[in-house]
Short mmCIF file of C-alpha atoms in Angstrom, two decimals:
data_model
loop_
_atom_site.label_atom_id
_atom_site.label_comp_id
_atom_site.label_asym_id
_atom_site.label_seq_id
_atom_site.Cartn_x
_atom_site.Cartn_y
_atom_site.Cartn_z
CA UNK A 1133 -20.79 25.57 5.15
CA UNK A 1134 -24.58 24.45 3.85
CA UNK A 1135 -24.14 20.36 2.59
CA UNK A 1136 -27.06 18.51 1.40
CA UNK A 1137 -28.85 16.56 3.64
CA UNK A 1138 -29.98 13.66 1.13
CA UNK A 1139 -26.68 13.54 -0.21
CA UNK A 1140 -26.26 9.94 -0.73
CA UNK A 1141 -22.03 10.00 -0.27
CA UNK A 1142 -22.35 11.77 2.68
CA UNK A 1143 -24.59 9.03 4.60
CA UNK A 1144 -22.17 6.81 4.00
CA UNK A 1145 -19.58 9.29 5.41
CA UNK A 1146 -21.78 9.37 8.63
CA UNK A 1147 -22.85 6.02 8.45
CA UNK A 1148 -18.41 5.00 8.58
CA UNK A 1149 -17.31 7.28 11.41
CA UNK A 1150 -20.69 5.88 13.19
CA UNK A 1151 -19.71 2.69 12.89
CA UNK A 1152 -15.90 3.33 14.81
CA UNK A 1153 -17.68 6.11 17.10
CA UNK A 1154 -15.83 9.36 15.40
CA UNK A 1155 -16.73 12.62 15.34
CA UNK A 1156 -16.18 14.96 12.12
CA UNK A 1157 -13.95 17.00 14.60
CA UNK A 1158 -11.81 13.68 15.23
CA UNK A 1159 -11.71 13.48 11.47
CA UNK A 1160 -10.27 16.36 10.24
CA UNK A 1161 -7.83 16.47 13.27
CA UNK A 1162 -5.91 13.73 11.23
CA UNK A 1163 -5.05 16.24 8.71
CA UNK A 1164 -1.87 17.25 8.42
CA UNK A 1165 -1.16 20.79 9.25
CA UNK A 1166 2.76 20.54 8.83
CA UNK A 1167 2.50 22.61 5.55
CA UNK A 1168 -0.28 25.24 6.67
CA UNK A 1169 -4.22 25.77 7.58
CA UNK A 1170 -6.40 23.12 5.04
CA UNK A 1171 -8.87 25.59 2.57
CA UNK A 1172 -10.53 22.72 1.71
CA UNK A 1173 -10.87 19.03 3.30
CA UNK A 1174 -12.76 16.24 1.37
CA UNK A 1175 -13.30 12.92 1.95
CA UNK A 1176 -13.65 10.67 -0.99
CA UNK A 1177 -12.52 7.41 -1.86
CA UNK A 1178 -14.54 3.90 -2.04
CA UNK A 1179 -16.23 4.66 1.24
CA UNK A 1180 -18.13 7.34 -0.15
CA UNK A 1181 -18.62 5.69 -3.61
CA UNK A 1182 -20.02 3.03 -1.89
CA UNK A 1183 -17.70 0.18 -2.43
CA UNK A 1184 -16.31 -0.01 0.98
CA UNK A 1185 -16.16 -2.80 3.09
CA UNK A 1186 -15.51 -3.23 7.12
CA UNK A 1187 -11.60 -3.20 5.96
CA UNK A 1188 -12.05 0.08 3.43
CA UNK A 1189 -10.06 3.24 4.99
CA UNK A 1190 -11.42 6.74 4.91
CA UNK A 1191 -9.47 9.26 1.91
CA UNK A 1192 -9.29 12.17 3.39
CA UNK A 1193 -7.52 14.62 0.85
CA UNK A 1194 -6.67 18.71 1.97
CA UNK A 1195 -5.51 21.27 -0.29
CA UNK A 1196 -3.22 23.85 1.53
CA UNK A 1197 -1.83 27.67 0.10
CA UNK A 1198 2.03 26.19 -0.01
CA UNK A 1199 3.50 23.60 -2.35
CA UNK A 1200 3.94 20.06 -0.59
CA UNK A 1201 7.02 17.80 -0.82
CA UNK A 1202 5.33 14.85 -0.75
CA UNK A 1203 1.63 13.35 -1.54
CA UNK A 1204 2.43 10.21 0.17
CA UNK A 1205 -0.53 9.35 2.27
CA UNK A 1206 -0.30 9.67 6.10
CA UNK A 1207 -2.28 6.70 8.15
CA UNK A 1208 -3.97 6.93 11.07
CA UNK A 1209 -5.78 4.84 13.22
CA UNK A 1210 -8.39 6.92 15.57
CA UNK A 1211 -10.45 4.40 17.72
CA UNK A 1212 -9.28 1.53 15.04
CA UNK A 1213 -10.60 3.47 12.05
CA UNK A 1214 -8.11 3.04 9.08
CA UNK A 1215 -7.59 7.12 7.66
CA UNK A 1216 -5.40 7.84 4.44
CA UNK A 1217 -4.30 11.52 4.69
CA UNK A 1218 -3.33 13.33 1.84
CA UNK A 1219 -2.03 17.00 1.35
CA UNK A 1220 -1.53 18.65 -1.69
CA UNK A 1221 -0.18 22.30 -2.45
CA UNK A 1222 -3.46 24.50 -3.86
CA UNK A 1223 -1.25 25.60 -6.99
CA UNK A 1224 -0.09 21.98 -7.67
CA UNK A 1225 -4.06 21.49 -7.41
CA UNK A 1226 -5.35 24.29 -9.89
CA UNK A 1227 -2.16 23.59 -12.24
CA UNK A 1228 -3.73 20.41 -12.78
CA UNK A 1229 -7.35 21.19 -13.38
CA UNK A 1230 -5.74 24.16 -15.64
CA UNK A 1231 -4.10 21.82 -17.51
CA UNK A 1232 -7.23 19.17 -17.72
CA UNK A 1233 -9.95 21.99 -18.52
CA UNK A 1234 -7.52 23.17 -21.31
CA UNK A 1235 -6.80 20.24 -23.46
CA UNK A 1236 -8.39 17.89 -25.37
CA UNK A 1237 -8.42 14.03 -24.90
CA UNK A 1238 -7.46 12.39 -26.92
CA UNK A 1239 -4.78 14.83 -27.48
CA UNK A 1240 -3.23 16.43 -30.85
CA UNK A 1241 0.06 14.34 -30.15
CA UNK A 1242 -0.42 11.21 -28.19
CA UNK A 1243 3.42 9.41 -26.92
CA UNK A 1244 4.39 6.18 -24.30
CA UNK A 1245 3.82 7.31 -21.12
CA UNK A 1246 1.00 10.20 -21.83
CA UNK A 1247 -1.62 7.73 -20.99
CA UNK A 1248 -0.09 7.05 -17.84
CA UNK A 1249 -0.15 10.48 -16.88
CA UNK A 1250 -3.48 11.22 -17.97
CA UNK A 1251 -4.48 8.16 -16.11
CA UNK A 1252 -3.26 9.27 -12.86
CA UNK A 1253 -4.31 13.35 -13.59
CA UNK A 1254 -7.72 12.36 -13.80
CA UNK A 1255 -7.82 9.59 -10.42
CA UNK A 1256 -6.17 12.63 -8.46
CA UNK A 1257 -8.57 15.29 -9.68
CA UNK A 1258 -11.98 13.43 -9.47
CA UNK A 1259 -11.00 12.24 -6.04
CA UNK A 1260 -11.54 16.01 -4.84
CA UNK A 1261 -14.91 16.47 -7.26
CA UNK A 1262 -16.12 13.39 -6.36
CA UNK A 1263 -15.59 13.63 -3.08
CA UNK A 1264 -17.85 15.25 -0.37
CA UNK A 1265 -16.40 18.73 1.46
CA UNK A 1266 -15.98 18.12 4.70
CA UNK A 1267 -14.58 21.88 5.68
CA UNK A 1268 -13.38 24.90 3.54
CA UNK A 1269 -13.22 28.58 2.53
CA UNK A 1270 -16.32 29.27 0.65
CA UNK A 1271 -14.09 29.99 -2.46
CA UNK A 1272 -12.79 26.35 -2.22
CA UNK A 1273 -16.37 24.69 -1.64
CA UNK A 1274 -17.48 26.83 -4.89
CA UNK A 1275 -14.63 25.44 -6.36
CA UNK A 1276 -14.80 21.55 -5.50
CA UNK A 1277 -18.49 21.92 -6.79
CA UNK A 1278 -17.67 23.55 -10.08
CA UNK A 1279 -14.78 20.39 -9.99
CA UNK A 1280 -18.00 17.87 -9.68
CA UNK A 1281 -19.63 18.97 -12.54
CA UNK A 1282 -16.68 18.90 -15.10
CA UNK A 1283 -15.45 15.29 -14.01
CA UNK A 1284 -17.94 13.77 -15.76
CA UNK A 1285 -16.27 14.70 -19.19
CA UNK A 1286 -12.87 13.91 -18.67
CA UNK A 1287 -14.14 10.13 -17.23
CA UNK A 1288 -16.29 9.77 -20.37
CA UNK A 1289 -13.19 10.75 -23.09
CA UNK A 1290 -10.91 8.65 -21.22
CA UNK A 1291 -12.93 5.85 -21.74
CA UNK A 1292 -14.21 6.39 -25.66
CA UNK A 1293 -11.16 6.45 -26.02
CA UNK A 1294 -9.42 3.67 -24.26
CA UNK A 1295 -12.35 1.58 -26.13
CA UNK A 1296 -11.47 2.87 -29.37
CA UNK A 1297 -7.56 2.12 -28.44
CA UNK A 1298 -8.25 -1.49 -27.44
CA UNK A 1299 -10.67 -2.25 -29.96
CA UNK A 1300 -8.18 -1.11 -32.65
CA UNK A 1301 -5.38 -3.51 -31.18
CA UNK A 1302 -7.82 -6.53 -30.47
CA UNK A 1303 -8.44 -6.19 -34.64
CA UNK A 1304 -5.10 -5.77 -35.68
CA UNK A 1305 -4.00 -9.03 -33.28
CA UNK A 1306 -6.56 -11.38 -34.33
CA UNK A 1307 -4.86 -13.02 -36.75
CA UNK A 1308 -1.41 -13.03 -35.45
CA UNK A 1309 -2.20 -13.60 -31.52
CA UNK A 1310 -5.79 -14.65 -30.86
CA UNK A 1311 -6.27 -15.22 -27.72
CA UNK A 1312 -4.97 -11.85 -27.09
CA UNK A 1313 -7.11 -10.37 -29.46
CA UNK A 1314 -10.04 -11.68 -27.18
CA UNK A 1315 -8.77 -9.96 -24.02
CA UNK A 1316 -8.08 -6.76 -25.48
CA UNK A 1317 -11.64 -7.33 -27.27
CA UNK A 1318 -12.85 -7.75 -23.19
CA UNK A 1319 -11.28 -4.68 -22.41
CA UNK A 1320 -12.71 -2.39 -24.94
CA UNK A 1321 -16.05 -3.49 -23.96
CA UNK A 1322 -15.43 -3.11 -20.38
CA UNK A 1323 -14.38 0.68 -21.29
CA UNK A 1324 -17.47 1.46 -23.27
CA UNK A 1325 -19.23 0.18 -19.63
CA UNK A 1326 -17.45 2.54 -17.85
CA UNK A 1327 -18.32 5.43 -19.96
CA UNK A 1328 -21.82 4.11 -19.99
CA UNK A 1329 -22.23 3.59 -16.08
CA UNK A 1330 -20.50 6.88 -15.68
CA UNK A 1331 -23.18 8.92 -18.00
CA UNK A 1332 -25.89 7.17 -14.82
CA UNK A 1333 -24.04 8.51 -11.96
CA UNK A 1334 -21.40 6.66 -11.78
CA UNK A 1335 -18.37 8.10 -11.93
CA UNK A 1336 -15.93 6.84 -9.42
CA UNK A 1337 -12.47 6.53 -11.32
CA UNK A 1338 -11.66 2.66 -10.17
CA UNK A 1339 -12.17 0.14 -13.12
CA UNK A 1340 -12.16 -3.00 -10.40
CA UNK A 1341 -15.77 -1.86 -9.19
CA UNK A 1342 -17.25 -1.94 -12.76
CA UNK A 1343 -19.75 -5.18 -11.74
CA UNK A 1344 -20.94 -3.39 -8.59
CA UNK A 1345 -21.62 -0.17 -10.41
CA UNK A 1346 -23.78 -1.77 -13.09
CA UNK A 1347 -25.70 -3.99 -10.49
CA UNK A 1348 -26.04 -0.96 -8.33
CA UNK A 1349 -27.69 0.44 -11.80
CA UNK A 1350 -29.64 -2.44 -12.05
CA UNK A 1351 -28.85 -2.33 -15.79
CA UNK A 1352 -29.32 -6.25 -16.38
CA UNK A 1353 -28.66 -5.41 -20.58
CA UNK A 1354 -25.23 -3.71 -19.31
CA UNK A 1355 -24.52 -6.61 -17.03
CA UNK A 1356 -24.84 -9.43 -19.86
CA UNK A 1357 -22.21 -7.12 -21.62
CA UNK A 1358 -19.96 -7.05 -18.69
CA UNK A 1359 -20.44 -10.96 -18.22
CA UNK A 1360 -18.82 -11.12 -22.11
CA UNK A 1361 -15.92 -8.56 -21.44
CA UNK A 1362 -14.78 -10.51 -18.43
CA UNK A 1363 -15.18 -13.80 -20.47
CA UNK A 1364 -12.85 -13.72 -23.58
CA UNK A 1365 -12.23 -17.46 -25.55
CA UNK A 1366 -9.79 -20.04 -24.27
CA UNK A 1367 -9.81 -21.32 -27.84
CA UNK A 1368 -8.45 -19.55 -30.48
CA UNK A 1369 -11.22 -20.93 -33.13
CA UNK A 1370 -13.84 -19.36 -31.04
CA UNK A 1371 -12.42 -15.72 -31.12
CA UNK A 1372 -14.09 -14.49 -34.08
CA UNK A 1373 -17.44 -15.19 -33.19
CA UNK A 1374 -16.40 -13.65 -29.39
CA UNK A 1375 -14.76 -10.41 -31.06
CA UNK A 1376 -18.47 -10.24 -33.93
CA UNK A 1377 -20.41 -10.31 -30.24
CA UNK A 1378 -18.30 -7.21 -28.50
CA UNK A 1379 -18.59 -5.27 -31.41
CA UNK A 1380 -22.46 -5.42 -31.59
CA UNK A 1381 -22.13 -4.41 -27.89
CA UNK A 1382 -19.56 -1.41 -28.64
CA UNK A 1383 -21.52 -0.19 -31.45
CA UNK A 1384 -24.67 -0.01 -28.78
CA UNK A 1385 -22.52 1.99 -25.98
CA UNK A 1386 -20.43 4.30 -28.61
CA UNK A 1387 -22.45 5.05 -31.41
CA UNK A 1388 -22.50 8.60 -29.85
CA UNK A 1389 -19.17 9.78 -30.09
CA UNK A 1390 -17.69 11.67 -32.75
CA UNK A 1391 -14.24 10.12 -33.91
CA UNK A 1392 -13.92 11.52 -37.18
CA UNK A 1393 -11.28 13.71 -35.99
CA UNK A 1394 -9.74 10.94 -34.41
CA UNK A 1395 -6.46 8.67 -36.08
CA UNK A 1396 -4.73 5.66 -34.74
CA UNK A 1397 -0.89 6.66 -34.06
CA UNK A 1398 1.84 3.68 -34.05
CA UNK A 1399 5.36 4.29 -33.25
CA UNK A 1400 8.28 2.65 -31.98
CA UNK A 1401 8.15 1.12 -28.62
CA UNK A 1402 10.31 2.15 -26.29
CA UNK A 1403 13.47 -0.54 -26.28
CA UNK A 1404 12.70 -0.45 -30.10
CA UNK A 1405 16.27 -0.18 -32.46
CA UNK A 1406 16.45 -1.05 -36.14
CA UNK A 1407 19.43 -2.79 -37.22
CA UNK A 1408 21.12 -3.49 -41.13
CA UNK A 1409 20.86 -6.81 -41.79
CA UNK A 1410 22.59 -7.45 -45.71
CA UNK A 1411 19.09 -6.39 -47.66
CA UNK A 1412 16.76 -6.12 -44.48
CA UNK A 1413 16.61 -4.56 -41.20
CA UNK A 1414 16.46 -6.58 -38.10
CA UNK A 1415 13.53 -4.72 -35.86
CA UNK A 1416 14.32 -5.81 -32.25
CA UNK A 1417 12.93 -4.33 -28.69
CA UNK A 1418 15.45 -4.80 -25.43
CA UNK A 1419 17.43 -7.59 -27.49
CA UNK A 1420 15.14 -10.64 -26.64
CA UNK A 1421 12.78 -10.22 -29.52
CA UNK A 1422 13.25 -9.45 -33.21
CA UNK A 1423 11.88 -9.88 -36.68
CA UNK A 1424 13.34 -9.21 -39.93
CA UNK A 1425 12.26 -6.08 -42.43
CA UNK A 1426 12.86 -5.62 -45.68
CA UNK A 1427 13.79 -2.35 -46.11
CA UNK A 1428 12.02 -1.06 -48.66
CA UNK A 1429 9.20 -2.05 -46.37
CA UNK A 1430 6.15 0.72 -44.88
CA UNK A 1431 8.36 -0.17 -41.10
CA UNK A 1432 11.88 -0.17 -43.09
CA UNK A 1433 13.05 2.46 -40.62
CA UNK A 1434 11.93 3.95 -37.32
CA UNK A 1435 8.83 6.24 -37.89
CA UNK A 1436 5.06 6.87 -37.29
CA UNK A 1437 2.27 5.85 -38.66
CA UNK A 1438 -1.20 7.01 -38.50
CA UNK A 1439 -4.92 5.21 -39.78
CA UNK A 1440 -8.41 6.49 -39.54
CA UNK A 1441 -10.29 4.32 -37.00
CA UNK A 1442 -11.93 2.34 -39.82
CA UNK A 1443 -8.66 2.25 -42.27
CA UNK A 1444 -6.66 -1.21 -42.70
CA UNK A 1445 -2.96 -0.86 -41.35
CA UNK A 1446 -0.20 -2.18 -43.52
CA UNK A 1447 0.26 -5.85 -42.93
CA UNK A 1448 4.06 -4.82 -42.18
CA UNK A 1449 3.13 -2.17 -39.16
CA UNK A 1450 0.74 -4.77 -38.06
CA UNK A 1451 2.81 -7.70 -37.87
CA UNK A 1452 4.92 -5.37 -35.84
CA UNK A 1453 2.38 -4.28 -33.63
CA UNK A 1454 1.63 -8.06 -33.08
CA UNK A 1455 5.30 -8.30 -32.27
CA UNK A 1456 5.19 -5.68 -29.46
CA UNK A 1457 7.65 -3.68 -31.55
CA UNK A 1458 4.71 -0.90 -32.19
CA UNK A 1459 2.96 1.40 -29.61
CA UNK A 1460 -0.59 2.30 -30.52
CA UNK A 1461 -1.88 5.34 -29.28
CA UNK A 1462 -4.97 7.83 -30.23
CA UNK A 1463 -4.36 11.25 -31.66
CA UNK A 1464 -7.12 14.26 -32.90
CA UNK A 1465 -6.18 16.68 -35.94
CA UNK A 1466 -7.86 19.48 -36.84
CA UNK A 1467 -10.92 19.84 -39.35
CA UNK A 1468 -8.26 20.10 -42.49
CA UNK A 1469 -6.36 17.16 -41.58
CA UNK A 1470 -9.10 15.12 -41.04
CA UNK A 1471 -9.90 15.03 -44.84
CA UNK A 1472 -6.32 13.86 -44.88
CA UNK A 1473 -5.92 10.28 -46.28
CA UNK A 1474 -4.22 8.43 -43.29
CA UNK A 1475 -1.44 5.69 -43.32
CA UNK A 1476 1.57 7.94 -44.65
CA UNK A 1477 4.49 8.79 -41.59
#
């Protein structure tokens, strides 16, 4: 198998089993072989993005031909080197890029726990594209590399939209909560950064090394922005100005995506009842929270509600929102429905 020679991730591979004395051969005889012969070995993992440290272990992920029970890593500790071992089944593994290459983010139906999911899909995928091939069939190594060059999209949608997501709920809590309003202000910035340091290179799927990445850039304009994300108000009077300041800097790192097919999606959290109370509805989530509804209000009864990124919500479904009673999520329709005037369930 041919590997580049100036291929920055794989000095630093070198550069780690160097520094305990290992041999590649050491290092792929701490893959597991319990569930069959490995078609392709990679090591990935903040060694080889470059955030490690003299405590970082070695990710060392195999893709086998049979399905694996488990995906729990297996640690080893060759000459005091900490390695993470993990196996997975190769149809598991192309059942999930299937599934990736195939749909569209945000999705056309977006529910509580998708993001989670999506969250995960993409950290397990980009681990192998990111990653550098340490051994394989040459049908795997063609396909880790085709794998590198599509990660790049998924990393940027997931974060134009998790900007778009927290930006919408930092505007729709400002005048209820805030405080909170700031953070979730912070954390739409600090996903436009993400996207942006990911467009230069950077791609690794951890949101913690976000600082190193942009210093590593050397982008001292992206690195003010961070400073502001990570810095939300401790005063509630001072939120405004705060949330005028992020959305200069959103504007700057998101002016090029396209969300006109995109609509905000509220819908009952989950723990989330409605309850007849004489001419209103008590709204309450897991009993230790509630507000009252009248019901011929917009949130009267259980439903779903969707707004154009730019349309006001209805007071109601915001105060609701505000109450935790809501769960915003991000949804695309197709070219007809985007004429559609939002805010009816």
């Amino acid at each position: 198998m041919d590997r580049p020679m100036d291929d920055t991730r794989l000095d630093r591979y070198r550069d780690y089993i160097k520094r305990y004395d290992l041999t590649e051969k050491q290092v792929l005889d701490q893959v597991d072989k319990a569930f069959g012969e490995p078609l392709l070995v990679v090591a990935a993992g903040s060694v080889i993005a470059g955030f490690g440290n003299d405590t970082s272990d070695l990710d060392i992920y195999a893709v086998v031909e049979n399905d694996v029970a488990s995906t729990l890593p297996l640690m080893s500790y060759p000459n005091g080197a900490r390695v993470d071992g993990i196996t997975c089944g190769s149809r598991q593994l192309l059942d999930r890029r299937h599934e990736m290459s195939s749909t569209t983010w945000p999705p056309q139906e977006m529910n509580p726990g998708d993001i989670g999911k999506k969250r995960k899909a993409i950290d397990v995928i980009t681990r192998y594209g990111l990653g550098i091939p340490l051994s394989g069939t040459d049908q795997w190594i063609a396909w880790q590399q085709q794998l590198e060059a599509e990660a790049y999209e998924w990393i940027s949608d997931w974060h134009a939209v998790d900007a778009h997501r927290m930006w919408a709920a930092a505007k729709a809590l400002q005048a209820h909560k805030p405080l909170v309003a700031g953070v979730r202000a912070g954390e739409a910035l600090m996903a436009a950064l993400e996207r942006h340091a990911a467009a230069r290179g950077e791609c690794y799927f951890k949101w913690k090394w976000l600082g190193e990445k942009l210093e590593r850039l050397e982008d001292s304009r992206a690195l003010a922005a961070y400073e502001l994300a990570i810095s939300p108000p401790p005063c509630a009077r001072d939120v405004p100005h705060y949330m005028e300041r992020v959305e200069d800097s959103l504007h700057s790192y998101l002016a090029d995506v396209d969300t006109g097919s995109w609509r905000l999606s509220l819908q009952p959290a989950v723990g989330t009842s409605w309850e007849s109370f004489g001419k209103e509805h008590i709204v309450s989530r897991w009993g230790l929270r509630a507000s009252l509804v009248s019901k011929k209000s917009t949130v009267g009864e259980p439903g779903t509600w969707t707004y154009a990124l730019s349309e006001k919500w209805d007071p109601d479904v915001e105060a609701l929102f505000s109450e935790d009673m809501l769960w915003l999520g991000m949804q695309r329709v197709d070219e007809k429905e985007a004429g559609f005037s939002a805010g009816h369930m």
